[in-house]
Coordinates of N, CA and C in Angstrom, one line a residue:
Chain A
Q137 N 20.1 14.0 -5.3 CA 20.9 13.5 -4.3 C 20.3 12.5 -3.5
V138 N 20.7 11.4 -3.2 CA 20.2 10.2 -2.4 C 20.3 10.6 -0.9
Q139 N 19.3 10.4 -0.3 CA 19.3 10.6 1.3 C 18.9 9.4 2.0
L140 N 19.2 9.2 3.1 CA 18.9 8.0 3.8 C 18.7 8.4 5.4
Q141 N 17.6 7.6 6.0 CA 17.3 8.0 7.2 C 17.0 6.7 7.9
E142 N 17.5 6.5 9.1 CA 17.3 5.5 10.0 C 16.2 5.7 11.0
S143 N 15.3 4.7 11.2 CA 14.3 4.9 12.1 C 13.9 3.6 13.0
G144 N 13.5 3.7 14.1 CA 13.3 2.4 14.9 C 13.4 2.8 16.5
P145 N 13.0 1.8 17.1 CA 13.0 1.9 18.7 C 14.3 2.3 19.3
G146 N 14.5 3.2 20.1 CA 15.8 3.6 20.5 C 16.4 2.8 21.9
L147 N 15.2 1.9 22.2 CA 15.6 0.8 23.5 C 15.0 -0.3 23.3
V148 N 15.8 -1.5 23.4 CA 15.6 -2.8 23.2 C 15.8 -3.7 24.5
K149 N 14.8 -4.5 24.7 CA 15.3 -5.4 26.0 C 16.3 -6.5 25.5
P150 N 17.1 -6.9 26.4 CA 18.1 -8.1 26.1 C 17.2 -9.4 25.7
S151 N 17.7 -10.0 24.8 CA 16.9 -11.1 24.2 C 16.0 -11.0 23.3
E152 N 15.5 -9.7 22.9 CA 14.6 -9.5 22.0 C 15.1 -9.1 20.5
T153 N 14.3 -8.8 19.6 CA 14.9 -8.3 18.3 C 14.9 -6.9 18.1
L154 N 16.1 -6.6 17.7 CA 16.4 -4.9 17.2 C 15.7 -4.6 15.8
S155 N 15.0 -4.0 15.4 CA 14.5 -3.6 14.1 C 14.8 -2.3 13.9
L156 N 15.3 -2.0 12.6 CA 15.6 -0.7 12.2 C 15.3 -0.8 10.6
T157 N 14.9 0.5 10.1 CA 14.4 0.7 8.9 C 15.2 1.9 8.3
C158 N 15.7 1.7 7.1 CA 16.3 2.9 6.4 C 15.6 3.3 5.2
S159 N 15.1 4.7 5.5 CA 14.1 5.1 4.3 C 14.9 6.0 3.4
V160 N 14.7 5.6 2.1 CA 15.6 6.4 0.9 C 14.7 7.3 0.3
S161 N 15.5 8.4 -0.1 CA 14.8 9.3 -1.0 C 15.9 9.8 -1.9
G162 N 15.3 10.4 -3.2 CA 16.0 10.8 -4.1 C 16.6 9.6 -5.1
Y163 N 16.2 8.3 -4.7 CA 16.8 7.4 -5.8 C 16.1 6.2 -5.5
S164 N 15.4 5.5 -6.5 CA 14.7 4.3 -6.3 C 15.4 3.1 -5.8
I165 N 15.2 2.5 -5.0 CA 15.9 1.3 -4.3 C 16.1 0.2 -5.3
S166 N 15.1 0.1 -6.0 CA 15.0 -1.4 -6.8 C 15.9 -1.1 -8.4
S167 N 16.7 0.2 -8.3 CA 17.1 0.5 -9.6 C 18.7 0.1 -9.6
G168 N 19.1 -0.3 -8.5 CA 20.5 -0.8 -8.3 C 21.1 -0.4 -7.0
Y169 N 22.6 -0.6 -6.9 CA 23.5 -0.3 -5.9 C 23.3 -1.3 -4.7
Q170 N 24.2 -1.2 -3.9 CA 24.0 -2.0 -2.7 C 23.7 -1.3 -1.4
W171 N 23.0 -1.8 -0.6 CA 22.6 -1.0 0.6 C 22.8 -1.7 1.9
G172 N 23.5 -1.0 2.8 CA 24.1 -1.8 3.8 C 24.1 -1.2 5.2
W173 N 24.3 -2.1 6.2 CA 24.2 -1.4 7.5 C 25.5 -1.7 8.4
I174 N 26.0 -0.6 9.1 CA 27.2 -0.6 9.9 C 26.8 -0.1 11.2
R175 N 27.6 -0.4 12.2 CA 27.1 -0.1 13.4 C 28.7 0.5 14.2
Q176 N 28.4 1.1 15.4 CA 29.3 1.7 16.1 C 29.1 1.9 17.5
P177 N 29.6 0.9 18.4 CA 29.3 1.1 19.9 C 30.0 2.3 20.4
P178 N 29.5 2.8 21.3 CA 29.7 4.1 21.8 C 31.4 4.0 22.1
G179 N 32.0 5.2 21.6 CA 33.4 5.4 21.8 C 34.3 4.3 21.1
K180 N 33.7 3.4 20.3 CA 34.5 2.5 19.5 C 34.5 2.7 18.0
G181 N 35.1 1.7 17.4 CA 35.2 1.8 16.0 C 34.0 1.2 15.2
L182 N 34.0 1.3 13.9 CA 32.9 0.9 13.0 C 33.0 -0.7 12.7
E183 N 31.8 -1.2 12.7 CA 31.6 -2.7 12.3 C 30.6 -2.8 11.1
W184 N 31.2 -3.5 10.2 CA 30.3 -3.6 8.9 C 29.2 -4.8 9.3
I185 N 28.0 -4.7 9.3 CA 27.0 -5.6 9.5 C 26.6 -6.7 8.4
G186 N 26.3 -5.9 7.1 CA 25.8 -6.7 6.1 C 25.6 -5.7 4.8
I187 N 25.1 -6.3 3.9 CA 24.7 -5.6 2.9 C 23.8 -6.7 2.1
I188 N 22.6 -5.7 1.5 CA 21.9 -6.3 0.4 C 21.8 -5.6 -1.1
Y189 N 21.9 -6.5 -2.0 CA 21.8 -5.8 -3.2 C 20.4 -5.5 -3.7
H190 N 20.2 -4.6 -4.7 CA 18.8 -4.4 -5.2 C 18.1 -5.6 -5.6
S191 N 18.8 -6.6 -5.9 CA 18.3 -7.9 -6.5 C 17.8 -8.8 -5.3
G192 N 18.1 -8.5 -4.1 CA 17.7 -9.1 -3.0 C 19.0 -10.1 -2.4
S193 N 20.0 -10.2 -2.9 CA 21.1 -11.0 -2.6 C 21.9 -10.2 -1.4
T194 N 22.0 -11.2 -0.3 CA 22.7 -10.5 0.7 C 23.8 -11.2 1.2
Y195 N 24.7 -10.3 2.0 CA 26.0 -10.8 2.7 C 26.2 -10.2 3.8
Y196 N 26.4 -11.1 4.9 CA 26.5 -10.7 6.3 C 28.0 -11.0 7.0
N197 N 28.1 -10.2 7.9 CA 29.3 -10.5 8.5 C 29.1 -11.8 9.5
P198 N 30.1 -12.8 9.4 CA 30.0 -14.1 10.0 C 29.8 -13.8 11.5
S199 N 30.4 -12.8 12.1 CA 30.2 -12.8 13.6 C 29.0 -12.5 14.0
L200 N 28.0 -12.0 12.9 CA 26.5 -11.9 13.5 C 25.5 -12.6 12.5
K201 N 26.2 -13.5 11.6 CA 25.2 -14.1 10.7 C 24.1 -14.8 11.2
S202 N 24.5 -15.5 12.3 CA 23.2 -16.3 12.8 C 22.1 -15.4 13.2
R203 N 22.3 -14.2 13.5 CA 21.2 -13.2 14.1 C 20.7 -12.2 13.5
V204 N 21.4 -11.9 12.1 CA 21.0 -10.7 11.4 C 20.1 -11.1 10.0
T205 N 19.2 -10.3 9.8 CA 18.6 -10.5 8.5 C 18.3 -9.2 8.0
I206 N 18.8 -8.7 6.9 CA 18.7 -7.6 6.0 C 17.6 -7.8 4.8
S207 N 16.8 -7.0 4.7 CA 15.6 -7.1 3.6 C 15.3 -5.7 3.1
I208 N 14.6 -5.8 1.8 CA 14.3 -4.7 1.1 C 12.9 -4.8 0.9
D209 N 12.3 -3.6 0.7 CA 10.8 -3.4 0.4 C 10.7 -2.1 -0.7
T210 N 10.6 -2.6 -1.9 CA 10.8 -1.7 -3.0 C 9.5 -1.0 -2.9
S211 N 8.6 -1.4 -2.6 CA 7.3 -0.5 -2.6 C 7.3 0.7 -1.8
K212 N 7.9 0.6 -0.4 CA 8.1 1.4 0.4 C 9.6 2.2 0.3
N213 N 10.3 1.8 -0.9 CA 11.6 2.4 -1.1 C 12.5 2.3 0.2
Q214 N 12.4 1.3 0.9 CA 13.0 1.1 2.3 C 13.8 -0.2 2.3
F215 N 14.8 -0.3 3.2 CA 15.4 -1.7 3.5 C 15.5 -1.6 5.0
S216 N 15.7 -3.0 5.7 CA 15.6 -3.0 7.0 C 16.6 -3.8 7.5
L217 N 16.7 -3.8 8.9 CA 17.9 -4.6 9.6 C 16.9 -5.1 10.8
K218 N 17.2 -6.5 11.1 CA 16.8 -7.1 12.2 C 17.9 -8.0 12.8
L219 N 18.0 -7.9 14.1 CA 19.1 -8.6 14.7 C 18.5 -9.0 16.0
S220 N 18.7 -10.5 16.0 CA 17.7 -11.2 17.0 C 18.7 -11.3 18.4
S221 N 18.0 -11.9 19.2 CA 18.7 -12.0 20.7 C 19.9 -11.1 21.2
V222 N 19.3 -9.7 21.2 CA 20.5 -8.7 21.7 C 20.8 -8.8 22.9
T223 N 22.0 -8.3 23.1 CA 22.6 -8.2 24.5 C 23.1 -6.9 24.6
A224 N 23.6 -6.5 25.7 CA 24.3 -5.2 25.9 C 25.2 -4.9 25.0
A225 N 26.0 -5.9 24.4 CA 27.1 -5.6 23.3 C 26.6 -5.0 22.1
D226 N 25.4 -5.3 22.0 CA 24.6 -4.8 20.7 C 24.3 -3.3 20.7
T227 N 24.5 -2.7 21.9 CA 24.3 -1.3 21.9 C 25.1 -0.4 21.0
A228 N 24.6 0.3 20.3 CA 25.4 1.1 19.2 C 24.7 2.0 18.6
V229 N 25.4 3.0 17.7 CA 24.9 3.8 16.6 C 24.7 2.9 15.3
Y230 N 23.7 2.7 14.7 CA 23.4 1.9 13.9 C 23.1 2.8 12.4
Y231 N 23.9 2.7 11.5 CA 24.0 3.6 10.3 C 23.7 2.7 9.0
C232 N 22.8 3.2 8.1 CA 22.7 2.6 6.8 C 23.3 3.6 5.9
A233 N 23.9 2.8 4.9 CA 24.5 3.3 3.8 C 24.3 2.7 2.5
R234 N 24.8 3.5 1.5 CA 24.7 2.9 0.0 C 25.9 3.2 -0.7
D235 N 26.3 2.4 -1.7 CA 27.6 2.6 -2.3 C 27.3 3.6 -3.5
G236 N 28.3 3.9 -4.3 CA 28.1 4.9 -5.4 C 29.0 4.5 -6.8
S237 N 28.5 3.6 -7.4 CA 29.6 3.4 -8.7 C 30.9 3.0 -8.4
G238 N 31.1 2.3 -7.7 CA 32.7 1.7 -7.4 C 33.2 2.3 -6.1
R239 N 32.2 3.3 -5.6 CA 32.7 3.9 -4.0 C 31.9 3.3 -3.1
P240 N 32.5 2.7 -2.3 CA 31.8 2.0 -1.0 C 31.3 3.0 -0.2
M241 N 30.1 2.7 0.3 CA 29.4 3.5 1.4 C 29.8 5.1 1.3
A242 N 29.3 5.4 -0.1 CA 29.4 6.9 -0.3 C 28.5 7.8 0.3
Y243 N 27.3 7.1 0.6 CA 26.1 8.0 1.3 C 25.7 7.1 2.6
W244 N 25.5 8.0 3.6 CA 25.1 7.6 4.8 C 24.0 8.2 5.4
G245 N 23.3 7.3 6.3 CA 22.3 8.1 7.1 C 23.0 8.8 8.2
Q246 N 22.0 9.4 9.0 CA 22.8 10.2 10.2 C 23.2 9.2 11.4
G247 N 22.3 8.0 11.7 CA 22.8 7.2 12.4 C 21.5 7.0 13.5
A248 N 21.3 5.9 13.9 CA 20.4 5.8 15.0 C 20.9 5.0 16.3
L249 N 20.8 5.7 17.5 CA 21.4 5.0 18.6 C 20.4 4.2 19.2
V250 N 20.7 2.9 19.3 CA 19.8 1.9 19.9 C 20.6 1.4 21.4
T251 N 20.0 1.4 22.3 CA 20.4 0.8 23.3 C 19.7 -0.4 24.0
V252 N 20.5 -1.4 24.4 CA 20.0 -2.8 24.8 C 20.1 -2.6 26.2
S253 N 18.8 -2.8 26.9 CA 18.7 -2.5 28.3 C 17.4 -3.0 28.9
S254 N 17.3 -3.5 30.0 CA 16.0 -4.0 30.6 C 15.4 -2.7 31.4
Chain B
D147 N 38.5 -13.8 7.7 CA 38.1 -12.3 7.4 C 39.7 -11.6 7.3
I148 N 39.5 -10.4 6.5 CA 40.8 -9.7 6.2 C 40.8 -8.7 7.4
Q149 N 42.0 -8.8 8.1 CA 42.2 -7.9 9.4 C 42.9 -6.4 8.7
M150 N 42.4 -5.4 9.3 CA 43.1 -3.9 8.9 C 43.5 -3.3 10.0
T151 N 44.9 -3.1 10.0 CA 45.7 -2.4 11.1 C 46.1 -0.8 10.6
Q152 N 45.4 -0.1 11.5 CA 46.0 1.2 11.1 C 46.9 1.7 12.2
S153 N 47.9 2.7 11.6 CA 48.8 3.3 12.6 C 49.1 4.7 12.4
P154 N 49.3 5.5 13.5 CA 49.4 5.3 14.8 C 47.7 5.2 15.2
S155 N 47.4 4.9 16.5 CA 46.0 5.0 17.1 C 45.7 6.5 17.2
T156 N 46.7 7.2 17.6 CA 46.4 8.7 17.9 C 47.6 9.3 17.3
L157 N 47.4 10.6 16.9 CA 48.3 11.5 16.2 C 48.1 12.8 16.7
S158 N 49.1 13.4 17.4 CA 49.1 14.8 17.7 C 49.7 15.9 16.7
A159 N 49.1 16.7 16.2 CA 49.5 17.5 15.1 C 49.2 19.0 15.1
S160 N 49.9 19.8 14.5 CA 49.5 21.3 14.4 C 48.9 21.6 13.0
V161 N 48.2 22.6 13.2 CA 47.7 23.3 11.7 C 48.9 23.6 10.8
G162 N 48.8 22.9 9.7 CA 49.8 23.1 8.6 C 50.9 22.0 8.4
D163 N 50.8 21.0 9.4 CA 51.6 19.9 9.3 C 51.3 19.1 8.3
R164 N 52.1 18.3 7.7 CA 51.9 17.2 6.7 C 51.5 15.9 7.8
V165 N 50.5 15.2 7.5 CA 50.0 14.0 8.4 C 50.1 13.0 7.7
T166 N 50.6 11.8 8.1 CA 50.4 10.5 7.5 C 50.0 9.4 8.2
I167 N 49.0 8.6 7.8 CA 48.3 7.6 8.3 C 48.4 6.2 7.4
T168 N 48.9 5.1 8.2 CA 49.1 3.9 7.6 C 48.0 2.9 7.9
C169 N 47.8 2.3 6.7 CA 46.8 1.0 7.0 C 47.4 -0.3 6.5
R170 N 47.4 -1.2 7.1 CA 48.0 -2.6 6.8 C 46.6 -3.6 6.8
A171 N 46.7 -4.4 5.5 CA 45.7 -5.4 5.3 C 46.5 -6.8 5.4
S172 N 45.6 -7.8 6.2 CA 46.4 -9.1 6.5 C 46.6 -9.9 5.4
Q173 N 45.8 -9.6 4.1 CA 46.1 -10.1 3.2 C 45.8 -9.2 1.7
N174 N 46.4 -9.7 0.5 CA 46.4 -8.8 -0.8 C 44.8 -8.2 -0.8
I175 N 44.5 -7.0 -1.0 CA 43.3 -6.5 -1.2 C 43.3 -5.6 -2.3
N176 N 44.4 -5.8 -3.4 CA 44.5 -5.0 -4.3 C 44.5 -3.4 -4.2
S177 N 43.5 -3.0 -4.8 CA 43.5 -1.4 -4.4 C 42.2 -1.1 -3.9
W178 N 41.3 -2.1 -3.3 CA 40.0 -2.0 -3.0 C 39.9 -1.5 -1.5
L179 N 40.5 -0.2 -1.2 CA 40.8 0.4 0.1 C 40.1 1.7 -0.1
A180 N 39.3 2.1 1.0 CA 38.6 3.4 1.1 C 38.9 4.0 2.6
W181 N 39.1 5.4 2.6 CA 39.3 6.1 3.6 C 38.2 7.0 4.0
Y182 N 37.7 7.0 5.3 CA 36.8 7.7 6.0 C 37.3 8.9 6.9
Q183 N 36.6 9.7 7.2 CA 36.8 10.8 8.2 C 35.4 10.8 8.8
Q184 N 35.6 10.7 10.4 CA 34.5 10.9 11.1 C 34.8 11.9 12.4
K185 N 33.8 12.8 12.4 CA 33.6 13.8 13.6 C 32.6 13.3 14.7
P186 N 32.8 13.7 15.7 CA 32.0 13.4 17.0 C 30.6 13.5 16.6
G187 N 29.7 12.6 16.7 CA 28.4 12.6 16.6 C 27.9 12.7 15.2
K188 N 28.6 12.3 14.2 CA 28.6 12.5 12.7 C 28.7 11.2 12.2
A189 N 28.0 10.8 10.9 CA 28.5 9.7 10.3 C 29.7 9.8 9.8
P190 N 30.3 8.6 9.3 CA 31.6 8.9 8.6 C 31.4 9.6 7.1
N191 N 32.3 10.0 6.6 CA 32.3 10.6 5.2 C 33.4 10.1 4.4
L192 N 33.1 9.5 3.2 CA 34.0 8.9 2.2 C 35.0 10.0 1.8
L193 N 36.3 9.7 2.0 CA 37.2 10.8 1.6 C 38.1 10.2 0.3
I194 N 38.5 9.0 0.2 CA 39.3 8.1 -0.9 C 38.7 7.0 -1.2
Y195 N 38.5 6.5 -2.3 CA 38.1 5.1 -2.6 C 39.2 4.6 -3.6
K196 N 39.2 3.4 -3.8 CA 39.9 2.5 -4.7 C 41.6 3.0 -4.4
A197 N 41.9 3.2 -3.2 CA 43.1 3.6 -2.5 C 43.6 4.9 -2.9
S198 N 43.4 5.5 -4.0 CA 44.1 6.8 -4.4 C 42.9 7.6 -5.0
S199 N 41.9 7.5 -5.2 CA 40.9 8.3 -5.9 C 40.2 9.0 -5.2
L200 N 40.1 10.3 -5.2 CA 39.6 11.5 -4.2 C 38.1 11.6 -4.5
E201 N 37.2 11.3 -3.5 CA 35.7 11.6 -3.5 C 35.4 13.0 -4.0
S202 N 34.4 13.2 -5.0 CA 34.0 14.5 -5.1 C 33.7 15.4 -3.9
G203 N 34.2 16.6 -4.1 CA 34.1 17.6 -3.0 C 35.0 17.5 -1.8
V204 N 36.0 16.6 -1.9 CA 36.8 16.6 -0.7 C 38.2 17.2 -1.2
P205 N 38.6 18.3 -0.1 CA 39.8 18.9 -0.6 C 41.0 18.2 -1.0
S206 N 41.7 18.9 -2.0 CA 42.9 18.0 -2.5 C 44.1 17.9 -1.7
R207 N 44.1 18.4 -0.4 CA 45.0 18.1 0.4 C 45.0 16.9 1.1
F208 N 43.9 15.9 0.8 CA 43.9 14.8 1.0 C 44.3 13.7 -0.1
S209 N 45.1 12.8 0.3 CA 45.5 12.0 -0.9 C 45.8 10.4 -0.3
G210 N 45.6 9.5 -1.2 CA 45.9 8.1 -0.6 C 46.7 7.5 -1.7
S211 N 47.6 6.3 -1.3 CA 48.3 5.8 -2.1 C 48.4 4.3 -1.5
G212 N 48.9 3.6 -2.2 CA 49.4 2.1 -1.9 C 48.5 1.1 -2.8
S213 N 48.8 -0.3 -2.7 CA 48.0 -1.3 -3.2 C 48.7 -2.6 -2.7
G214 N 48.0 -3.6 -2.7 CA 48.3 -4.9 -2.0 C 48.1 -4.9 -0.6
T215 N 48.8 -4.6 0.2 CA 48.6 -4.8 1.6 C 49.1 -3.4 2.4
E216 N 49.5 -2.5 1.8 CA 50.0 -1.4 2.6 C 49.5 0.0 1.8
F217 N 49.1 0.7 2.7 CA 48.4 1.9 2.1 C 48.4 3.1 3.1
T218 N 48.5 4.3 2.4 CA 48.7 5.6 3.1 C 47.7 6.6 2.9
L219 N 47.2 7.2 3.9 CA 46.3 8.5 3.8 C 47.2 9.8 4.1
T220 N 47.3 10.5 3.2 CA 48.2 11.8 3.7 C 47.4 13.0 3.6
I221 N 47.4 13.9 4.4 CA 46.9 15.3 4.6 C 48.0 16.2 4.4
S222 N 48.3 17.0 3.3 CA 49.4 17.8 3.1 C 49.6 18.8 3.9
S223 N 48.5 19.7 4.3 CA 48.7 20.7 5.3 C 47.4 20.6 6.1
L224 N 47.5 20.2 7.3 CA 46.5 19.9 8.3 C 45.8 21.5 8.5
Q225 N 44.4 21.4 8.4 CA 43.7 22.3 8.6 C 42.7 22.2 9.8
P226 N 42.4 23.2 10.5 CA 41.3 23.1 11.7 C 40.2 22.2 11.6
D227 N 39.6 22.0 10.4 CA 38.6 21.2 10.2 C 39.0 19.8 10.0
D228 N 40.1 19.5 10.0 CA 40.7 18.0 9.7 C 40.7 17.2 10.9
F229 N 40.7 17.9 12.3 CA 40.9 17.3 13.3 C 39.7 16.4 13.6
A230 N 39.7 15.0 13.5 CA 38.8 14.0 13.4 C 39.4 12.6 13.7
T231 N 38.6 11.6 13.4 CA 39.0 10.2 13.4 C 39.0 9.7 12.0
Y232 N 40.0 8.9 11.6 CA 40.0 8.4 10.5 C 40.2 6.8 10.4
Y233 N 39.2 6.4 9.3 CA 39.3 4.8 9.3 C 39.6 4.4 8.0
C234 N 40.2 3.3 7.7 CA 40.4 2.7 6.4 C 39.6 1.6 6.5
Q235 N 39.1 1.1 5.3 CA 38.3 0.0 5.1 C 38.6 -0.7 3.8
Q236 N 38.6 -2.0 3.9 CA 38.6 -2.8 2.7 C 37.3 -3.4 2.2
Y237 N 37.1 -3.5 0.8 CA 36.1 -3.8 0.2 C 36.4 -4.8 -0.9
N238 N 37.7 -5.5 -0.7 CA 38.0 -6.6 -1.7 C 37.1 -7.8 -1.7
S239 N 36.7 -8.2 -0.4 CA 36.1 -9.5 0.0 C 35.2 -9.2 1.0
Y240 N 33.9 -10.0 1.1 CA 33.2 -9.7 2.2 C 33.7 -10.8 3.5
P241 N 33.5 -10.4 4.8 CA 32.9 -9.4 5.1 C 33.6 -8.0 5.1
W242 N 33.3 -6.9 4.4 CA 34.1 -5.8 4.6 C 34.6 -5.3 6.0
T243 N 35.9 -5.0 6.1 CA 36.3 -4.7 7.4 C 37.2 -3.3 7.5
F244 N 37.0 -2.8 8.6 CA 37.5 -1.5 8.9 C 38.7 -1.5 9.8
G245 N 39.8 -0.6 9.6 CA 40.7 -0.5 10.8 C 40.1 0.3 12.0
Q246 N 40.9 0.1 13.1 CA 40.4 0.5 14.5 C 40.5 2.1 14.5
G247 N 40.8 3.0 13.5 CA 40.8 4.2 13.6 C 42.1 5.0 14.0
T248 N 42.1 6.1 13.4 CA 43.3 6.9 13.9 C 42.6 8.3 14.3
K249 N 42.9 8.7 15.6 CA 42.3 10.1 16.0 C 43.3 11.1 15.8
V250 N 43.0 12.1 15.0 CA 44.0 13.3 14.9 C 43.6 14.5 15.9
E251 N 44.7 14.5 16.7 CA 44.4 15.7 17.7 C 45.1 16.9 17.5
I252 N 44.6 18.0 18.2 CA 45.5 19.1 18.2 C 46.8 19.1 19.2
K253 N 47.8 19.5 18.4 CA 49.0 19.5 19.4 C 49.2 20.8 20.2

């Protein structure tokens, strides 16, 4: 059973870059599927950030595209999110997720709260 | 971007009630629609994919229907464990987008 776990700083200063890593166990990230990031501001709904295929192709939410980079590290079986020039509006729980044979986001990490504050 | 609109935003119901949540897409998404359940402090959990396919392990009281632009999630007999927030999501085209959520509360 595939398992995902987010990690990274819980506090980021305004204008800096948010960096999170999703560690994957139970499946080799280079073998296939889509690996994505979703976020949820406190008390609000879900926002899709973007996705990376095992091949390295990426698709980003246009609302964040100029600030987002998703990358994959097959040697560590991880994929990462970088969000630059953050503001308080980027404070959210960030989830990583994977699809499952036509089933979008079938597997989720537990989420990581990132607060943007000086 | 495809806009997803759920109704109602909040629903008050009792155990045993039949509950229906509607999700409308701003354009045709065929059957590329998923439903998720989220409980406080937890990650969303996939319930339904491709509009009507039940995810493995999900109780059969959950069902989905629809195609094109109008979709429905039905809980045939609401159980105590079902009080949660439900989201629809289209994956017909990028960017994938979610509805704003429907909170199912105890009446």
